Coordinates of C-alpha atoms in Angstrom, one line a residue:
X30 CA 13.3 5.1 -11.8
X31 CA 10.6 6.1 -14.5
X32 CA 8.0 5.6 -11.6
X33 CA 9.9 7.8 -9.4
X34 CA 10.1 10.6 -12.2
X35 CA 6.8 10.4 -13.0
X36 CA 5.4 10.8 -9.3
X37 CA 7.9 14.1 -8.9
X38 CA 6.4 15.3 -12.6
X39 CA 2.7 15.1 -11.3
X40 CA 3.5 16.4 -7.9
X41 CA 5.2 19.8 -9.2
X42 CA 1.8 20.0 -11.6
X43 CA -0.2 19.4 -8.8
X44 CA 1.5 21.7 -6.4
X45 CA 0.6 24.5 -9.1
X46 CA -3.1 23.9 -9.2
X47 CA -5.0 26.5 -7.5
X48 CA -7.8 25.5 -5.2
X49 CA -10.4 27.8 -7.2
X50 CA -10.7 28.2 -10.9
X51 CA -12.6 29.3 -13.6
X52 CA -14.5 26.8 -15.7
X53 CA -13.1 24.0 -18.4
X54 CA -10.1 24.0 -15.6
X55 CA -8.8 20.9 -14.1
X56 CA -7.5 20.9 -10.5
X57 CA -5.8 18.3 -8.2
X58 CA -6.7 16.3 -5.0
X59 CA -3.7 13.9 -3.7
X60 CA -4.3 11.0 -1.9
X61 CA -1.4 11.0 0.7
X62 CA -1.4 10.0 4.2
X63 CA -4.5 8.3 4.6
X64 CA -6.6 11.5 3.5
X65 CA -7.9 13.5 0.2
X66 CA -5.7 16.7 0.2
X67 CA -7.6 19.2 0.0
X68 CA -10.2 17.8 1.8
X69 CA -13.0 20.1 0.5
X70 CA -12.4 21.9 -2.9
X71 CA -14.8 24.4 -4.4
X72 CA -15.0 24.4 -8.2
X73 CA -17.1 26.0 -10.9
X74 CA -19.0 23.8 -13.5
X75 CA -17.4 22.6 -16.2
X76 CA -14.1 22.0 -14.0
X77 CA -12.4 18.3 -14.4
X78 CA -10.7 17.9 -10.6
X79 CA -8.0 14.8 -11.1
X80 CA -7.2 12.8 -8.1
X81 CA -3.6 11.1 -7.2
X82 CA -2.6 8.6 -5.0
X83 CA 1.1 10.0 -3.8
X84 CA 0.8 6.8 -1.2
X85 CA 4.0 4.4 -1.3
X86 CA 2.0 1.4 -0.5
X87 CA -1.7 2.1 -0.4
X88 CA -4.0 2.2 -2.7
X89 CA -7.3 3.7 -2.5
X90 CA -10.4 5.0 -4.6
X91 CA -13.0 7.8 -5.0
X92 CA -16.8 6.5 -4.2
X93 CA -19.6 9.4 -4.7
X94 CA -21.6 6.9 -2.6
X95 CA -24.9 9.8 -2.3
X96 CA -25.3 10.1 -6.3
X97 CA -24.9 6.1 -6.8
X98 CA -21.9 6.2 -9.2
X99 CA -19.8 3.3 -9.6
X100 CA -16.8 3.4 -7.6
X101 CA -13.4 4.5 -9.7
X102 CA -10.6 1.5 -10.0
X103 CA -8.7 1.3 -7.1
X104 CA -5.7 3.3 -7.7
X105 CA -2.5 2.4 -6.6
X106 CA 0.7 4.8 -6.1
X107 CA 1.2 7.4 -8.9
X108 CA -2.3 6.5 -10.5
X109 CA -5.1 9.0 -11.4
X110 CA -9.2 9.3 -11.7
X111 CA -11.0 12.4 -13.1
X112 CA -14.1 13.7 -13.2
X113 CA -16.0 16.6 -14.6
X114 CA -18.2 18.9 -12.5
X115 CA -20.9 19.7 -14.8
X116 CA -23.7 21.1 -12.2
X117 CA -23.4 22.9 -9.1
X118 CA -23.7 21.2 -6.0
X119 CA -22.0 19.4 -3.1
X120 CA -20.2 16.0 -3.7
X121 CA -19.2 14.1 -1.0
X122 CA -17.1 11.4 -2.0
X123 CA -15.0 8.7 0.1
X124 CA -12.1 6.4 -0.3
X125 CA -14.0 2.3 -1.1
X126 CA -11.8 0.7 0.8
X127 CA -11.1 3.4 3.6
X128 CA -14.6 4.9 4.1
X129 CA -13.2 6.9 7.0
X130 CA -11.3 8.9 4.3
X131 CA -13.8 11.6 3.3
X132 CA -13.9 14.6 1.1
X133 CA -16.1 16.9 -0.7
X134 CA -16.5 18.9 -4.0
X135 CA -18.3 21.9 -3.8
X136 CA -19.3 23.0 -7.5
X137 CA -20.9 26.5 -8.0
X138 CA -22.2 28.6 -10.9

């Protein structure tokens, strides 16, 4: 019951979240039917983007593979990861143990 609550909690949050914000924001990306939701997401610097897995089952991760960062835990359903933007760029990232899961951050100024 208390999982259940707190998955419906972090969805409504999430749901709010716009897709672009101002700085020292923090946005959402769900993990829910095999994919990253949104797939790409364009941030300013200084934003922290939080990912959820809304899975049932699954769990998953998020891998910036290209900058050589260590892999988050694996989370499983209702779990979150963060990360703060701190330079502009793009961040691909994919799911570690479902590579064909892709998505990117695209920070600007």
């Amino acid at each position: 019951m208390k999982t259940t609550l707190k998955m419906m909690l972090l969805l409504m949050v999430f749901s709010a979240w716009s897709f672009a914000c101002s700085a020292d924001e923090v946005v959402g990306v769900k993990i829910e039917k095999m994919q990253f939701v949104p797939q790409t997401l364009k941030v300013r610097v200084g934003t922290t983007v939080t990912w959820i897995n809304m899975e049932k089952y699954n769990n998953h991760s998020v891998y910036f593979q290209q900058e050589s960062l260590p892999e988050s835990d694996r989370l499983f359903p209702g779990e979150t990861w963060q990360r703060v933007f701190d330079k502009p760029g793009i961040y691909p990232y994919v799911c570690g143990p479902h590579p064909e899961m892709t998505g990117t951050i695209e920070v600007v100024p």
